[in-house]
Every structure is written in C-alpha cells, then in structure tokens.
XYZ file of C-alpha atoms in Angstrom:
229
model
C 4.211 -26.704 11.704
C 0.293 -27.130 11.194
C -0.050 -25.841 7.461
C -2.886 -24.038 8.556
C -1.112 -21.472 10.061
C 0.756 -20.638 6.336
C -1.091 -17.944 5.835
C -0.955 -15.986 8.836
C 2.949 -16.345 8.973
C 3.240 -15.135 5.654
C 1.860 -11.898 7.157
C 3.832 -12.272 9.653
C 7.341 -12.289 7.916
C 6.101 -9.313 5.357
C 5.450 -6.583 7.729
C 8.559 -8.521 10.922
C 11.171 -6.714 9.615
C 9.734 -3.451 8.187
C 8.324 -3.038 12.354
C 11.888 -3.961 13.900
C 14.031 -1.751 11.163
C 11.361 0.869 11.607
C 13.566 1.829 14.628
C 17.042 2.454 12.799
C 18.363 5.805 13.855
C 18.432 7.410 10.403
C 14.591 6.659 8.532
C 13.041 6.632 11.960
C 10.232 4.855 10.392
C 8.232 4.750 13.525
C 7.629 8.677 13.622
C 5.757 8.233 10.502
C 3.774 5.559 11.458
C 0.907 7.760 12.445
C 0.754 9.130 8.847
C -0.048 5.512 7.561
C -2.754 4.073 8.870
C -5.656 6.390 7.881
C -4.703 5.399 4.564
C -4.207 1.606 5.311
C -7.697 2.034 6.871
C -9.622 4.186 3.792
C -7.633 2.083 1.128
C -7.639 -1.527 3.078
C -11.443 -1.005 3.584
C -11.970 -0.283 -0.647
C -10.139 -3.085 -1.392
C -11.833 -5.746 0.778
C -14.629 -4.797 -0.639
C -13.127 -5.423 -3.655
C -11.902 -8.778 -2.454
C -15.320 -10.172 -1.475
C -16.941 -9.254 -4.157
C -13.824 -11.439 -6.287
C -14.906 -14.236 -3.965
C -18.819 -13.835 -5.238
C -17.952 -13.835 -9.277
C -15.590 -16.665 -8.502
C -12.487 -15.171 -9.590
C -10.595 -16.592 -6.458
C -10.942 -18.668 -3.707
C -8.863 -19.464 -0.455
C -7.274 -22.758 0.464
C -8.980 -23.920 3.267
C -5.904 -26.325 3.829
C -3.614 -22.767 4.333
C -5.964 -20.417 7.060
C -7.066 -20.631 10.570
C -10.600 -21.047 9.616
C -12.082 -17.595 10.898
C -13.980 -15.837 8.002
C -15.604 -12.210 7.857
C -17.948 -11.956 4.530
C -16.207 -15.086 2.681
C -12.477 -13.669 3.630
C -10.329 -15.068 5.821
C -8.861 -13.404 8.716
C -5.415 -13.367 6.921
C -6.668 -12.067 3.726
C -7.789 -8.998 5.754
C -4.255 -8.863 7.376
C -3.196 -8.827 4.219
C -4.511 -5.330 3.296
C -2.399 -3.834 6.405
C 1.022 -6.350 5.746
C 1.939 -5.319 2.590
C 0.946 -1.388 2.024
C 2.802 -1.328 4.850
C 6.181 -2.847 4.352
C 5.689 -1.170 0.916
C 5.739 2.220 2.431
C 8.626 1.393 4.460
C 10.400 0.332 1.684
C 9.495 4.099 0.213
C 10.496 5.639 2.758
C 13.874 3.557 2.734
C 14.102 4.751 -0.773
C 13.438 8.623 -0.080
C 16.146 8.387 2.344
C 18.600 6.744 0.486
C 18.374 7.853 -2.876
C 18.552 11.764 -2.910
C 17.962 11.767 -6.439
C 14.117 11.274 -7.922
C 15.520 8.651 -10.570
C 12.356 8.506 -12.546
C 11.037 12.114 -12.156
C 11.761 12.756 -16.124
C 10.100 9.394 -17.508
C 7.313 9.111 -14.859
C 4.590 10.726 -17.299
C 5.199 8.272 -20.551
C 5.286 5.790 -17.800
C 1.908 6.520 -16.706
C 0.519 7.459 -20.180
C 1.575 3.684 -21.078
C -0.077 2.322 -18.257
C -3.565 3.560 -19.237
C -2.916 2.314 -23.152
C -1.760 -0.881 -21.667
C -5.110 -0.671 -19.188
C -7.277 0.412 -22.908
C -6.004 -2.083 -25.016
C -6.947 -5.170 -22.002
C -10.238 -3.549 -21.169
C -11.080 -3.973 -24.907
C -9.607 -7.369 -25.600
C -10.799 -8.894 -22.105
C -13.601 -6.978 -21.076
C -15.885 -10.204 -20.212
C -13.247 -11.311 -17.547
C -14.075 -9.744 -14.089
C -10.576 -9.715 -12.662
C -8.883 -8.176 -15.912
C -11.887 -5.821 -16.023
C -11.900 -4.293 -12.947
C -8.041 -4.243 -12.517
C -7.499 -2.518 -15.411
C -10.605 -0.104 -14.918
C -8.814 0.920 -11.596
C -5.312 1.326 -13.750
C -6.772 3.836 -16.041
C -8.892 5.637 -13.220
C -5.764 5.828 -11.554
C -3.320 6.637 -14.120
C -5.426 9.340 -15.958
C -5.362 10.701 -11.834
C -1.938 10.561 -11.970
C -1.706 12.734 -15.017
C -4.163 15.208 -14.333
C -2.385 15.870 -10.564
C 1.155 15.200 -11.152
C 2.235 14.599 -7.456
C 5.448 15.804 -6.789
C 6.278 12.544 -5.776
C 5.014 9.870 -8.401
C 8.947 9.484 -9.827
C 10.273 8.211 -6.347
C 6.493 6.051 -6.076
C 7.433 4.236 -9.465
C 10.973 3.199 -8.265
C 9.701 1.949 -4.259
C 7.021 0.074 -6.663
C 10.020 -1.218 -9.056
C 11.755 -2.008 -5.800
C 8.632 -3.514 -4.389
C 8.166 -5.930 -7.114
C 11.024 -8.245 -5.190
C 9.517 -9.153 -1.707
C 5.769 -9.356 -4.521
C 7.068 -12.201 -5.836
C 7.979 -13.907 -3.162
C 5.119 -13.308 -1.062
C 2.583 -13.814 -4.526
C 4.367 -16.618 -5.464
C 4.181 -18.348 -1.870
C 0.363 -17.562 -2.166
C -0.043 -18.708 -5.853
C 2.681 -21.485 -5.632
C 1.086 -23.780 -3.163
C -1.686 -22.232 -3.242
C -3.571 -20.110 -0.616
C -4.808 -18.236 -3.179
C -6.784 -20.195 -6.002
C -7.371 -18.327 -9.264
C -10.127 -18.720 -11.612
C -8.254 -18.114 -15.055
C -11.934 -18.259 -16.919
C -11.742 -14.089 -14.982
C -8.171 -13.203 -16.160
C -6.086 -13.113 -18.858
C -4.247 -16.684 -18.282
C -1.162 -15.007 -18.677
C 0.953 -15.574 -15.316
C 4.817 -14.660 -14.243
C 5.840 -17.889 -12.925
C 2.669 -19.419 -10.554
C 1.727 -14.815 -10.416
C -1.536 -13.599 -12.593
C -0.464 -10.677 -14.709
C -3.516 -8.664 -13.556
C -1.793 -8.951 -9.865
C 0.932 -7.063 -10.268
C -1.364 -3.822 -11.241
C -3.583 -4.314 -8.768
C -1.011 -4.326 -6.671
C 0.187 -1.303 -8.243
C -2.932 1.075 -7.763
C -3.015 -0.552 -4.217
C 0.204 0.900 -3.247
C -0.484 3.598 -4.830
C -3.369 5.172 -2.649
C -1.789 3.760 0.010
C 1.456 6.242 -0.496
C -0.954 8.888 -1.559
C -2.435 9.029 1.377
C 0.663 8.490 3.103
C 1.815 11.675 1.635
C -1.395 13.385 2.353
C -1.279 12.887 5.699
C 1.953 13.863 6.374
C 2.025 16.775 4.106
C -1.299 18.379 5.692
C 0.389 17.979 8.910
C 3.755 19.779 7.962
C 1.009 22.352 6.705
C -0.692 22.628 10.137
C 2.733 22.970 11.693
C 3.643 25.924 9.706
C-alpha cells in the first residue's frame, strides 16, 4: 500500500466500526447521530484553529511521507478528518457505555477527580509555562475543569469512565501517529514526558476535546427531549 495513504486509513478504521455497529438493534446509535455533529462542527472548528496555530509555534509538524498531500492553512486533509473520526467513535463508545452500564460508576468520585485535574493543570502551567503545547493544554484543562465544577452536569461520572474507556483505541491510534510518525512533536513545546512514543500533554487535550464534544452531544439531545415535551 502507498504509505501515503497511512493517514487517511487511520481515519478510516477509527470511526469503520463505530458507523457499521451504529446500527445494532439495542444503542441504535444512528438515531443520535443528528445530536452529534453540531458539536463535532462548533468543537472540530475550535480545535483546528488550535491545530494551525501548533503548526505556526512549531510544536508539531506532519509527515509528508504519511498524507495525500492536500493542505488547508498548513493542515492536512486528514488532520481535519481527524477532528470528526475520533469525537465521534468516542461518543459512540459513550453511548455504548450509557447503555450498558446502568450504574454511573464514577458519579461519587467525579468532583475530586476534576478538582485534581485543575491542581495537576496549576502545578504544569507554573513549572512549564514557556512551552506552548503544555501551556495551552493545560490552560484549556483548568478552564474546563473549574467549568466542570461550577455546572456539575448530571452526566460528568459516566463522561470520565467512556474517557477511561476511551484511553484504549487513544493509544493505538496516538501511538500509530507518534510511532512512525505522522505526527512530529517538537519536545522544546512540551514537557518531554511521553507514554510509550504518546506526549503526556495529549492525553488531556484529548480529554477537554471529548469533553465539549459530549457536552454538546448532551445539549443537543437534551434541548430536543425539552422541545418534545
């Protein structure tokens, strides 16, 4: 297979199966699809912008050897795909989890969760504040975590285990990306701390991405069980 392709099957295989088990009788995945994509849109669109600026201040790059070669603002088409892939099979794999698991396993420790999250996000953003990836991940960890604790969504308990859960099909899609790589980091902008071939800042990043994305989710759906009633 021409390498350059890598990339775009990578998307590909993340989001293959959520579309094709999105039809099982039981989740019915499909009827919520609708729900989804205004946040995939109003979150994919924050974080691209995100994402270009990255590719400005150098803190990564893309393997030319690994894309198809079409660009928009410095990203490549598959790094755009990206921001629609993942939040996607994500939520799926919430939804999954709603299903599934009656209980809300982490209801009772999802506020000294959270509160942990922004010491862990004050303690970085003091040690590493010169470092533009650490800075700004961990900026959008504490935004979002002191968010977190000021709304207390009913369901942040069942969004900490699909991101728990989550963390699986992250490292094998991150370290694909990181591992051969698509993805080149600059470790003069992060910590230099990685999980196998994975920056540490990625997996929060990831977190507050998946996140909004489920916020929204629930937004959507929630305001139109509203209109319903």
């Amino acid at each position: 297979m021409n390498s350059h392709y890598t990339y775009l099957l990578i998307n590909f295989l993340t989001v293959f199966f959520p579309v094709v088990l999105s039809f099982d009788k039981r989740v019915q995945f499909y009827k919520s699809w609708k729900y989804i994509f205004p946040g995939l849109l109003l979150t994919g669109v924050s974080f691209l912008v995100w994402d270009y600026l990255f590719t400005i201040y150098d803190v990564w790059s893309f393997n030319p050897d690994y894309v198809i070669g079409v660009y928009f603002l410095n990203l490549p088409l598959e790094e755009i795909l990206f921001f629609i892939t993942v939040p996607f099979a994500c939520i799926f794999i919430y939804a999954c989890l709603n299903y599934y698991v009656k209980r809300d396993l982490l209801k009772n420790v999802s506020t000294p969760i959270v509160a942990m999250l922004a010491l862990l996000s004050l303690g970085l953003l003091v040690a590493y504040y010169d470092r533009v990836y650490t800075l700004i991940t961990f900026s959008l960890l504490l935004v979002t975590s002191i968010y977190i604790g000021w709304k207390r969504p009913a369901y942040i308990g069942r969004f900490l285990l699909a991101y728990i859960v989550s963390l699986l099909p992250f490292y094998i899609v991150n370290g694909v990306l990181t591992a051969l790589p698509v993805v080149i980091y600059n470790d003069a902008q992060n910590v230099g701390l990685r999980v196998g071939t994975v920056p540490f800042e990625d997996h929060f990043y990831s977190f507050v991405m998946l996140y909004f994305n489920i916020a929204f989710f629930e937004y959507f759906r929630q305001k139109k069980g509203a209109v319903r009633a």
